[in-house]
GROMACS .gro file of C-alpha atoms in nm:
model
  477
    1MET     CA    1  16.966   7.605   8.206
    2ASN     CA    2  16.975   7.566   7.832
    3ASP     CA    3  16.983   7.193   7.835
    4ILE     CA    4  16.708   7.158   8.110
    5THR     CA    5  16.435   7.427   7.856
    6SER     CA    6  16.570   7.225   7.560
    7GLN     CA    7  16.483   6.911   7.710
    8PRO     CA    8  16.128   6.765   7.507
    9TRP     CA    9  15.982   6.732   7.847
   10PHE     CA   10  16.004   7.035   7.997
   11TRP     CA   11  15.740   7.293   7.923
   12PRO     CA   12  15.479   6.987   7.894
   13ALA     CA   13  15.610   7.015   8.252
   14VAL     CA   14  15.595   7.343   8.326
   15ILE     CA   15  15.242   7.391   8.167
   16VAL     CA   16  15.113   7.131   8.353
   17SER     CA   17  15.266   7.196   8.696
   18VAL     CA   18  15.245   7.603   8.705
   19GLY     CA   19  14.957   7.589   8.429
   20LEU     CA   20  14.661   7.340   8.501
   21PRO     CA   21  14.701   7.500   8.903
   22LEU     CA   22  14.646   7.785   8.794
   23VAL     CA   23  14.385   7.708   8.591
   24LEU     CA   24  14.182   7.492   8.829
   25ILE     CA   25  14.203   7.821   9.087
   26GLY     CA   26  14.060   8.110   8.786
   27LEU     CA   27  13.805   7.790   8.708
   28THR     CA   28  13.717   7.827   9.087
   29GLU     CA   29  13.676   8.134   9.183
   30LEU     CA   30  13.466   8.131   8.838
   31SER     CA   31  13.199   7.863   8.973
   32ASN     CA   32  13.205   8.019   9.284
   33MET     CA   33  13.057   8.423   9.158
   34LEU     CA   34  12.811   8.215   8.930
   35VAL     CA   35  12.683   8.050   9.197
   36ARG     CA   36  12.669   8.365   9.392
   37LYS     CA   37  12.472   8.557   9.090
   38GLY     CA   38  12.262   8.198   9.022
   39SER     CA   39  12.397   8.134   8.702
   40ARG     CA   40  12.267   7.788   8.575
   41ALA     CA   41  12.635   7.820   8.356
   42ALA     CA   42  12.842   7.748   8.719
   43PRO     CA   43  12.727   7.363   8.636
   44ILE     CA   44  12.965   7.398   8.344
   45VAL     CA   45  13.229   7.574   8.470
   46LEU     CA   46  13.235   7.319   8.782
   47MET     CA   47  13.211   7.043   8.446
   48VAL     CA   48  13.503   7.210   8.275
   49ARG     CA   49  13.729   7.254   8.645
   50ASN     CA   50  13.648   6.855   8.740
   51TYR     CA   51  13.695   6.644   8.458
   52LEU     CA   52  13.766   6.792   8.083
   53VAL     CA   53  14.091   7.021   8.255
   54PRO     CA   54  14.324   6.752   8.452
   55VAL     CA   55  14.217   6.534   8.129
   56ALA     CA   56  14.378   6.798   7.936
   57GLY     CA   57  14.679   6.773   8.204
   58VAL     CA   58  14.697   6.386   8.167
   59LEU     CA   59  14.657   6.364   7.739
   60VAL     CA   60  14.988   6.682   7.776
   61LEU     CA   61  15.185   6.453   7.999
   62LEU     CA   62  15.128   6.225   7.766
   63SER     CA   63  15.251   6.440   7.434
   64GLN     CA   64  15.601   6.391   7.572
   65PRO     CA   65  15.892   6.105   7.369
   66GLY     CA   66  15.882   5.816   7.532
   67ALA     CA   67  15.587   5.861   7.822
   68TRP     CA   68  15.442   5.573   7.649
   69GLU     CA   69  15.609   5.261   7.498
   70GLY     CA   70  15.418   5.180   7.127
   71SER     CA   71  15.072   5.286   7.027
   72GLY     CA   72  14.939   5.040   7.333
   73THR     CA   73  14.523   5.088   7.470
   74TRP     CA   74  14.527   5.375   7.693
   75PRO     CA   75  14.629   5.705   7.520
   76LYS     CA   76  14.270   5.666   7.288
   77VAL     CA   77  14.073   5.530   7.577
   78ILE     CA   78  14.206   5.861   7.783
   79TRP     CA   79  14.155   6.063   7.441
   80THR     CA   80  13.837   5.919   7.359
   81VAL     CA   81  13.768   6.061   7.739
   82PHE     CA   82  13.910   6.362   7.649
   83GLY     CA   83  13.630   6.359   7.265
   84LEU     CA   84  13.347   6.283   7.498
   85LEU     CA   85  13.409   6.542   7.719
   86VAL     CA   86  13.456   6.817   7.511
   87ILE     CA   87  13.088   6.655   7.373
   88VAL     CA   88  12.951   6.711   7.646
   89VAL     CA   89  13.022   7.051   7.750
   90THR     CA   90  12.994   7.201   7.403
   91ILE     CA   91  12.626   7.151   7.390
   92ASN     CA   92  12.538   7.235   7.738
   93ALA     CA   93  12.707   7.573   7.682
   94ILE     CA   94  12.510   7.552   7.359
   95ASN     CA   95  12.240   7.455   7.553
   96HIS     CA   96  12.288   7.748   7.762
   97LEU     CA   97  12.387   8.067   7.593
   98VAL     CA   98  12.078   7.987   7.268
   99PHE     CA   99  11.796   7.848   7.524
  100HIS     CA  100  11.877   7.905   7.901
  101ARG     CA  101  11.947   8.294   7.865
  102ALA     CA  102  11.646   8.369   7.579
  103GLU     CA  103  11.484   8.629   7.681
  104LYS     CA  104  11.107   8.552   7.796
  105GLY     CA  105  10.856   8.571   7.528
  106SER     CA  106  11.120   8.534   7.260
  107TRP     CA  107  11.139   8.211   6.944
  108ARG     CA  108  11.418   8.060   7.183
  109ASP     CA  109  11.142   8.094   7.494
  110ARG     CA  110  10.935   7.910   7.316
  111PHE     CA  111  11.139   7.618   7.153
  112PRO     CA  112  10.931   7.305   7.234
  113THR     CA  113  11.185   7.141   7.514
  114ILE     CA  114  11.143   6.794   7.347
  115PHE     CA  115  11.339   6.968   6.994
  116SER     CA  116  11.608   7.094   7.147
  117ASP     CA  117  11.675   6.730   7.320
  118LEU     CA  118  11.604   6.547   6.984
  119ILE     CA  119  11.869   6.791   6.850
  120ARG     CA  120  12.115   6.706   7.122
  121PHE     CA  121  12.074   6.355   7.068
  122VAL     CA  122  12.160   6.377   6.774
  123PHE     CA  123  12.428   6.606   6.815
  124ILE     CA  124  12.562   6.296   7.117
  125ILE     CA  125  12.539   6.086   6.839
  126VAL     CA  126  12.735   6.167   6.554
  127GLY     CA  127  12.983   6.427   6.795
  128ILE     CA  128  13.076   5.953   6.951
  129ALA     CA  129  13.110   5.906   6.586
  130LEU     CA  130  13.422   6.138   6.509
  131VAL     CA  131  13.582   6.021   6.785
  132PHE     CA  132  13.549   5.654   6.694
  133TRP     CA  133  13.689   5.770   6.424
  134TRP     CA  134  13.957   5.930   6.454
  135VAL     CA  135  14.086   5.822   6.766
  136TRP     CA  136  14.006   5.428   6.695
  137ASP     CA  137  14.049   5.467   6.341
  138ALA     CA  138  13.688   5.259   6.344
  139ASP     CA  139  13.474   5.296   6.026
  140VAL     CA  140  13.128   5.490   6.073
  141ALA     CA  141  13.003   5.523   5.807
  142GLY     CA  142  12.747   5.212   5.876
  143VAL     CA  143  12.663   5.486   6.198
  144PHE     CA  144  12.512   5.733   5.942
  145ALA     CA  145  12.381   5.570   5.688
  146ALA     CA  146  12.206   5.343   6.026
  147LEU     CA  147  12.090   5.687   6.152
  148GLY     CA  148  11.991   5.783   5.846
  149ILE     CA  149  11.776   5.528   5.798
  150THR     CA  150  11.571   5.557   6.108
  151SER     CA  151  11.543   5.910   6.012
  152ILE     CA  152  11.347   5.843   5.711
  153VAL     CA  153  11.166   5.539   5.879
  154VAL     CA  154  11.084   5.827   6.175
  155GLY     CA  155  10.957   6.046   5.940
  156LEU     CA  156  10.718   5.863   5.760
  157ALA     CA  157  10.573   5.745   6.053
  158LEU     CA  158  10.504   6.052   6.289
  159GLN     CA  159  10.481   6.282   5.906
  160ASN     CA  160  10.101   6.363   6.038
  161ALA     CA  161  10.276   6.401   6.397
  162VAL     CA  162  10.488   6.562   6.343
  163GLY     CA  163  10.371   6.795   6.057
  164SER     CA  164  10.105   6.957   6.292
  165ILE     CA  165  10.392   6.998   6.529
  166VAL     CA  166  10.632   7.212   6.310
  167SER     CA  167  10.308   7.444   6.134
  168GLY     CA  168  10.287   7.490   6.497
  169LEU     CA  169  10.628   7.610   6.554
  170PHE     CA  170  10.595   7.791   6.289
  171LEU     CA  171  10.286   8.013   6.407
  172ILE     CA  172  10.499   8.042   6.775
  173PHE     CA  173  10.809   8.206   6.616
  174GLU     CA  174  10.585   8.455   6.364
  175SER     CA  175  10.489   8.599   6.671
  176PRO     CA  176  10.133   8.738   6.535
  177PHE     CA  177   9.996   8.684   6.943
  178GLN     CA  178  10.101   8.663   7.291
  179LEU     CA  179  10.031   8.661   7.641
  180GLY     CA  180   9.697   8.889   7.726
  181ASP     CA  181   9.628   8.937   7.319
  182TRP     CA  182   9.249   8.833   7.229
  183ILE     CA  183   9.193   8.672   6.936
  184GLU     CA  184   8.878   8.544   6.776
  185THR     CA  185   8.876   8.186   6.542
  186GLY     CA  186   8.615   7.936   6.403
  187GLY     CA  187   8.373   8.111   6.663
  188THR     CA  188   8.593   8.151   6.970
  189ARG     CA  189   8.663   8.472   7.128
  190GLY     CA  190   8.889   8.420   7.399
  191GLN     CA  191   9.216   8.563   7.576
  192ILE     CA  192   9.542   8.423   7.543
  193ILE     CA  193   9.640   8.319   7.880
  194GLU     CA  194   9.931   8.024   7.753
  195VAL     CA  195  10.132   7.906   7.441
  196ASN     CA  196  10.353   7.629   7.379
  197TRP     CA  197  10.465   7.381   7.129
  198ARG     CA  198  10.140   7.219   7.110
  199ALA     CA  199   9.852   7.435   7.193
  200VAL     CA  200   9.693   7.738   7.324
  201HIS     CA  201   9.529   7.808   7.540
  202LEU     CA  202   9.195   8.120   7.498
  203ASP     CA  203   9.013   8.173   7.849
  204THR     CA  204   8.666   8.286   7.688
  205GLY     CA  205   8.482   8.396   7.994
  206ASN     CA  206   8.281   8.051   8.038
  207GLY     CA  207   8.608   7.818   8.054
  208ILE     CA  208   8.967   7.747   7.887
  209VAL     CA  209   8.978   7.617   7.506
  210VAL     CA  210   9.258   7.397   7.414
  211MET     CA  211   9.344   7.522   7.037
  212PRO     CA  212   9.639   7.348   6.862
  213THR     CA  213   9.837   7.536   6.740
  214ALA     CA  214   9.872   7.370   6.422
  215GLU     CA  215   9.510   7.461   6.403
  216LEU     CA  216   9.567   7.874   6.419
  217ALA     CA  217   9.775   7.782   6.177
  218GLU     CA  218   9.640   7.634   5.882
  219GLY     CA  219   9.318   7.820   5.943
  220SER     CA  220   9.267   8.209   5.984
  221PHE     CA  221   9.208   8.435   6.290
  222THR     CA  222   9.189   8.744   6.413
  223ASN     CA  223   9.406   8.935   6.645
  224LEU     CA  224   9.127   9.171   6.839
  225SER     CA  225   9.404   9.355   7.086
  226ARG     CA  226   9.669   9.419   6.775
  227ALA     CA  227   9.403   9.642   6.538
  228SER     CA  228   9.518  10.060   6.454
  229GLU     CA  229   9.177  10.100   6.672
  230PRO     CA  230   9.041  10.015   6.970
  231TYR     CA  231   8.771   9.672   6.991
  232ALA     CA  232   8.459   9.866   6.951
  233ALA     CA  233   8.141   9.644   7.062
  234THR     CA  234   7.866   9.752   6.840
  235LYS     CA  235   7.485   9.780   6.943
  236ASP     CA  236   7.123   9.843   6.684
  237VAL     CA  237   6.875  10.069   6.840
  238SER     CA  238   6.489  10.169   6.692
  239PHE     CA  239   6.350  10.402   6.808
  240SER     CA  240   5.993  10.568   6.660
  241THR     CA  241   5.978  10.742   6.413
  242ASP     CA  242   5.886  11.039   6.612
  243ASP     CA  243   6.139  11.093   6.738
  244PRO     CA  244   6.346  11.357   6.670
  245PRO     CA  245   6.709  11.165   6.462
  246LEU     CA  246   6.998  11.445   6.635
  247ARG     CA  247   6.795  11.387   7.001
  248VAL     CA  248   6.867  11.037   6.976
  249ARG     CA  249   7.235  11.014   6.887
  250ASP     CA  250   7.257  11.260   7.122
  251MET     CA  251   7.135  11.072   7.372
  252LEU     CA  252   7.215  10.751   7.243
  253MET     CA  253   7.652  10.878   7.275
  254ASP     CA  254   7.564  11.069   7.587
  255VAL     CA  255   7.453  10.655   7.755
  256ALA     CA  256   7.788  10.591   7.682
  257ARG     CA  257   8.044  10.770   7.712
  258ASP     CA  258   7.929  10.747   8.072
  259ILE     CA  259   8.008  10.334   8.121
  260PRO     CA  260   8.370  10.307   8.252
  261LEU     CA  261   8.434  10.018   8.076
  262VAL     CA  262   8.480  10.224   7.753
  263ALA     CA  263   8.788  10.320   7.591
  264PRO     CA  264   8.935  10.685   7.773
  265ASP     CA  265   9.074  10.858   7.436
  266ARG     CA  266   8.788  10.738   7.176
  267ASP     CA  267   8.468  10.905   7.161
  268PRO     CA  268   8.179  10.624   7.087
  269SER     CA  269   8.012  10.673   6.735
  270VAL     CA  270   7.644  10.670   6.627
  271SER     CA  271   7.494  10.641   6.302
  272THR     CA  272   7.178  10.621   6.115
  273ALA     CA  273   7.111  10.336   5.901
  274GLY     CA  274   6.723  10.398   5.848
  275GLY     CA  275   6.383  10.361   5.904
  276ALA     CA  276   6.479  10.524   6.304
  277LYS     CA  277   6.720  10.242   6.317
  278TYR     CA  278   7.102  10.299   6.443
  279GLN     CA  279   7.424  10.156   6.503
  280VAL     CA  280   7.608  10.275   6.856
  281SER     CA  281   8.038  10.148   6.807
  282ILE     CA  282   8.167  10.193   7.162
  283PRO     CA  283   8.521  10.213   7.191
  284LEU     CA  284   8.683   9.955   7.460
  285GLN     CA  285   9.009   9.895   7.692
  286SER     CA  286   8.988   9.574   7.618
  287PRO     CA  287   8.729   9.336   7.385
  288GLY     CA  288   8.676   9.172   7.703
  289ASP     CA  289   8.479   9.439   7.828
  290GLU     CA  290   8.183   9.339   7.558
  291GLY     CA  291   7.972   9.148   7.735
  292VAL     CA  292   8.014   9.411   8.030
  293VAL     CA  293   7.971   9.698   7.784
  294LEU     CA  294   7.669   9.614   7.573
  295ASP     CA  295   7.445   9.497   7.897
  296ALA     CA  296   7.515   9.815   8.106
  297PHE     CA  297   7.459  10.033   7.741
  298THR     CA  298   7.149   9.769   7.691
  299THR     CA  299   7.002   9.857   8.044
  300ARG     CA  300   7.101  10.227   8.087
  301LEU     CA  301   6.964  10.365   7.778
  302TRP     CA  302   6.587  10.209   7.870
  303TYR     CA  303   6.638  10.435   8.160
  304ALA     CA  304   6.770  10.735   7.939
  305ALA     CA  305   6.511  10.718   7.718
  306ARG     CA  306   6.217  10.774   7.911
  307ARG     CA  307   6.446  11.091   8.075
  308ALA     CA  308   6.395  11.192   7.739
  309ASP     CA  309   6.097  11.129   7.639
  310LEU     CA  310   6.229  10.902   7.326
  311HIS     CA  311   6.097  10.562   7.232
  312LEU     CA  312   6.268  10.318   7.246
  313ASP     CA  313   6.201   9.977   7.017
  314GLY     CA  314   5.874  10.228   6.940
  315ASP     CA  315   5.698  10.191   7.328
  316VAL     CA  316   5.524  10.472   7.337
  317THR     CA  317   5.380  10.345   7.696
  318ASP     CA  318   5.462  10.490   8.094
  319ASP     CA  319   5.252  10.317   8.309
  320TRP     CA  320   5.484  10.473   8.549
  321ASN     CA  321   5.572  10.842   8.552
  322THR     CA  322   5.163  10.925   8.654
  323PRO     CA  323   5.041  11.223   8.755
  324ASP     CA  324   4.966  11.058   9.118
  325ARG     CA  325   5.308  10.903   9.173
  326LEU     CA  326   5.405  11.267   9.095
  327LEU     CA  327   5.167  11.443   9.312
  328ALA     CA  328   5.289  11.131   9.575
  329GLY     CA  329   5.631  11.267   9.505
  330LEU     CA  330   5.577  11.645   9.596
  331ARG     CA  331   5.379  11.536   9.900
  332GLN     CA  332   5.695  11.372   9.998
  333ILE     CA  333   5.976  11.672  10.013
  334ALA     CA  334   5.761  11.930  10.072
  335PRO     CA  335   5.955  11.970  10.397
  336ALA     CA  336   6.256  11.940  10.173
  337LEU     CA  337   6.135  12.285   9.990
  338SER     CA  338   6.040  12.492  10.284
  339LEU     CA  339   5.578  12.403  10.133
  340ARG     CA  340   5.327  12.289  10.231
  341PRO     CA  341   5.213  11.943  10.114
  342ALA     CA  342   4.933  12.194   9.933
  343ASP     CA  343   5.224  12.404   9.760
  344ALA     CA  344   5.399  12.125   9.667
  345GLU     CA  345   5.165  11.985   9.448
  346ALA     CA  346   5.128  12.346   9.270
  347LEU     CA  347   5.422  12.247   9.117
  348ALA     CA  348   5.256  11.884   8.903
  349ASP     CA  349   5.286  12.133   8.573
  350THR     CA  350   5.671  12.251   8.553
  351ALA     CA  351   5.794  11.977   8.793
  352ARG     CA  352   5.835  11.571   8.624
  353LEU     CA  353   5.911  11.232   8.815
  354GLU     CA  354   6.292  11.084   8.601
  355ARG     CA  355   6.432  10.725   8.735
  356PHE     CA  356   6.827  10.624   8.666
  357ALA     CA  357   6.945  10.286   8.641
  358GLN     CA  358   7.230  10.165   8.912
  359GLY     CA  359   7.556  10.303   8.778
  360GLU     CA  360   7.399  10.566   8.609
  361VAL     CA  361   7.574  10.990   8.636
  362LEU     CA  362   7.290  11.234   8.805
  363LEU     CA  363   7.560  11.554   8.794
  364ARG     CA  364   7.906  11.565   8.630
  365PRO     CA  365   8.167  11.832   8.686
  366GLY     CA  366   8.191  12.112   8.590
  367ALA     CA  367   7.790  12.063   8.470
  368VAL     CA  368   7.582  12.367   8.556
  369PRO     CA  369   7.286  12.202   8.682
  370GLN     CA  370   6.970  12.318   8.572
  371ALA     CA  371   6.731  12.171   8.760
  372THR     CA  372   6.796  12.054   9.161
  373ARG     CA  373   6.660  11.665   9.184
  374PHE     CA  374   6.501  11.503   9.502
  375ILE     CA  375   6.556  11.211   9.554
  376LEU     CA  376   6.276  10.965   9.622
  377VAL     CA  377   6.401  10.653   9.697
  378GLY     CA  378   6.734  10.502   9.659
  379ARG     CA  379   7.115  10.575   9.687
  380VAL     CA  380   7.299  10.781   9.597
  381MET     CA  381   7.671  10.849   9.640
  382LEU     CA  382   7.793  11.227   9.604
  383GLY     CA  383   8.242  11.191   9.531
  384VAL     CA  384   8.497  11.451   9.398
  385PRO     CA  385   8.763  11.399   9.158
  386THR     CA  386   9.083  11.385   9.206
  387ASP     CA  387   9.381  11.532   9.054
  388ASP     CA  388   9.547  11.165   8.887
  389ALA     CA  389   9.172  11.109   8.766
  390GLY     CA  390   9.060  10.895   9.103
  391PHE     CA  391   8.766  10.914   9.265
  392VAL     CA  392   8.668  11.018   9.614
  393GLN     CA  393   8.351  10.921   9.746
  394ILE     CA  394   8.253  11.245  10.010
  395THR     CA  395   7.849  11.104  10.117
  396GLU     CA  396   7.523  10.897   9.951
  397LEU     CA  397   7.260  11.044   9.920
  398GLY     CA  398   6.917  10.902  10.014
  399ARG     CA  399   6.565  10.958  10.088
  400ASP     CA  400   6.429  11.325  10.081
  401ASP     CA  401   6.847  11.458   9.971
  402ALA     CA  402   6.882  11.676   9.667
  403VAL     CA  403   7.142  11.635   9.400
  404GLY     CA  404   7.252  12.005   9.146
  405LEU     CA  405   7.226  12.261   9.507
  406THR     CA  406   7.429  12.506   9.287
  407ALA     CA  407   7.122  12.507   9.022
  408LEU     CA  408   7.014  12.767   9.244
  409THR     CA  409   7.408  12.992   9.234
  410ARG     CA  410   7.452  12.927   8.905
  411THR     CA  411   7.785  12.758   8.971
  412ARG     CA  412   7.955  12.475   8.819
  413THR     CA  413   7.987  12.233   9.022
  414ILE     CA  414   8.290  12.019   9.118
  415SER     CA  415   8.115  11.728   9.206
  416ARG     CA  416   7.997  11.394   9.066
  417ALA     CA  417   7.611  11.189   9.210
  418VAL     CA  418   7.626  10.841   9.082
  419ALA     CA  419   7.358  10.596   9.123
  420LEU     CA  420   7.409  10.328   9.356
  421THR     CA  421   7.075  10.210   9.277
  422GLU     CA  422   6.816  10.209   9.072
  423VAL     CA  423   6.659  10.616   9.179
  424GLU     CA  424   6.366  10.761   9.141
  425VAL     CA  425   6.366  11.126   9.107
  426VAL     CA  426   6.134  11.431   9.142
  427SER     CA  427   6.339  11.747   8.968
  428ILE     CA  428   6.236  12.067   9.001
  429PRO     CA  429   6.365  12.363   8.679
  430VAL     CA  430   6.591  12.642   8.812
  431ARG     CA  431   6.376  12.891   8.779
  432VAL     CA  432   6.049  12.729   8.998
  433LEU     CA  433   6.326  12.698   9.253
  434ASP     CA  434   6.375  13.079   9.164
  435ASP     CA  435   5.992  13.181   9.301
  436ILE     CA  436   5.995  12.913   9.597
  437VAL     CA  437   6.350  13.100   9.734
  438ARG     CA  438   6.174  13.444   9.739
  439GLU     CA  439   5.912  13.338   9.911
  440HIS     CA  440   6.023  13.092  10.186
  441PRO     CA  441   6.398  13.255  10.204
  442SER     CA  442   6.437  13.020  10.488
  443LEU     CA  443   6.513  12.762  10.151
  444ALA     CA  444   6.880  12.937  10.109
  445ARG     CA  445   6.988  12.907  10.476
  446GLU     CA  446   6.909  12.535  10.440
  447VAL     CA  447   7.041  12.550  10.104
  448VAL     CA  448   7.403  12.685  10.198
  449ARG     CA  449   7.464  12.515  10.575
  450GLU     CA  450   7.403  12.177  10.309
  451ASN     CA  451   7.662  12.334  10.039
  452ASP     CA  452   7.913  12.354  10.332
  453ASN     CA  453   7.858  12.063  10.477
  454ARG     CA  454   7.938  11.895  10.180
  455VAL     CA  455   8.291  12.052  10.057
  456ARG     CA  456   8.382  11.977  10.517
  457LEU     CA  457   8.279  11.620  10.378
  458ALA     CA  458   8.460  11.653  10.040
  459ARG     CA  459   8.766  11.859  10.230
  460SER     CA  460   8.835  11.560  10.478
  461ALA     CA  461   8.784  11.261  10.238
  462LEU     CA  462   9.092  11.504   9.962
  463GLU     CA  463   9.265  11.498  10.276
  464ALA     CA  464   9.198  11.076  10.387
  465VAL     CA  465   9.402  11.074  10.021
  466GLY     CA  466   9.692  11.283  10.013
  467GLU     CA  467   9.452  11.599   9.805
  468ARG     CA  468   9.382  11.906   9.912
  469LEU     CA  469   9.014  12.081   9.821
  470ASP     CA  470   9.088  12.400   9.637
  471PRO     CA  471   9.017  12.662   9.873
  472THR     CA  472   8.752  12.844   9.593
  473ARG     CA  473   8.625  12.657   9.547
  474ARG     CA  474   8.306  12.629   9.758
  475VAL     CA  475   8.028  12.484   9.582
  476MET     CA  476   7.905  12.095   9.528
  477GLY     CA  477   7.690  11.872   9.381
   0.00000   0.00000   0.00000
């Protein structure tokens, strides 16, 4: 037995006859596992099992003394094949580990395919040259010299194009922005929807702007999404010099707060610029909302200024709010107040006409109304906030319906009233309503009946979304 194990062919034969099948079985199981997981490393394992390991087994057999007489060509051919297989497997393994397994958004994930292909090509050429030098004793100095000269020529010919690409690559590796960010550069502002090695795609709202990364790398830009504070839209407005600045500032703040796209954790700010001019700064949830927010703010401001008897842009005229229109409105709502038209007209000295823009809030949760508004024209949505900061619609109010029923009970309302269209109302102060109720008790019964109806609607609406109305809350808008 000792004579057999001491033979030079024994251990190579054991390796091939025992080790080779075990390695092949192990690689087969590993490949099947990777295929089940959907891994892109499975083809690499198959290449090792089907080609590299069998060729290695042949080389082990050839290593036995006397297995091949002389220094023939075939052993060198097999060594060459083995060397080429090692090069291919190594390059594919590195490519898988470095690029295929790269995390989304990392520099490896953004690395251009053209550059990874070029690097692989260079490694293959160098690897083949080294194999021929090692196996065939070939003089590869000329190959490296030619490769170097070719690189210089190509580099000089493409220096402008390659330079731009490299500049763009450095910008991508630095990662000063990411998908979804808003940037502003050279008068162009947009949201980044795609980034590659050649260009950045910006959605400006009026189309897609394709901006070369080299242009961004060589210039300057502002990342609006990475500021320490939310991006703020600014608007300059002016009023009459007779308008009290504090009243103007309070009104501007109220209008800005009610716009839905304002950042929830930041309050708008107002600064006085002098000469009855003011600058309003509105923090936004996204820089892309600036146009919509400023449009809503400008529209609502006109209505709010008229209701507050302030003079936006110094305009002191109001052809809509006339005594005749007020009297017509009072006659219209007289039945809702249990009054005769002539009695309703007597309220002209205390009642007032108001207009609201679409989207404006007529009533806020938690407020104690100081007046009740009766709708002349338009539609109003009445709803209640939910526990998860949502909003559930209760009902829709229209002509002659009242907003602010809790003014009579001096209690806080739990509902929110929002104008669905432009809305015209007659506002009756609570002290006037008190006098009407004393003279016409039936009005109080109507108010209670309508409030109970709205509570019932609120309970049904909340139950439909899986929430409950607090039983202690018995008053609505």
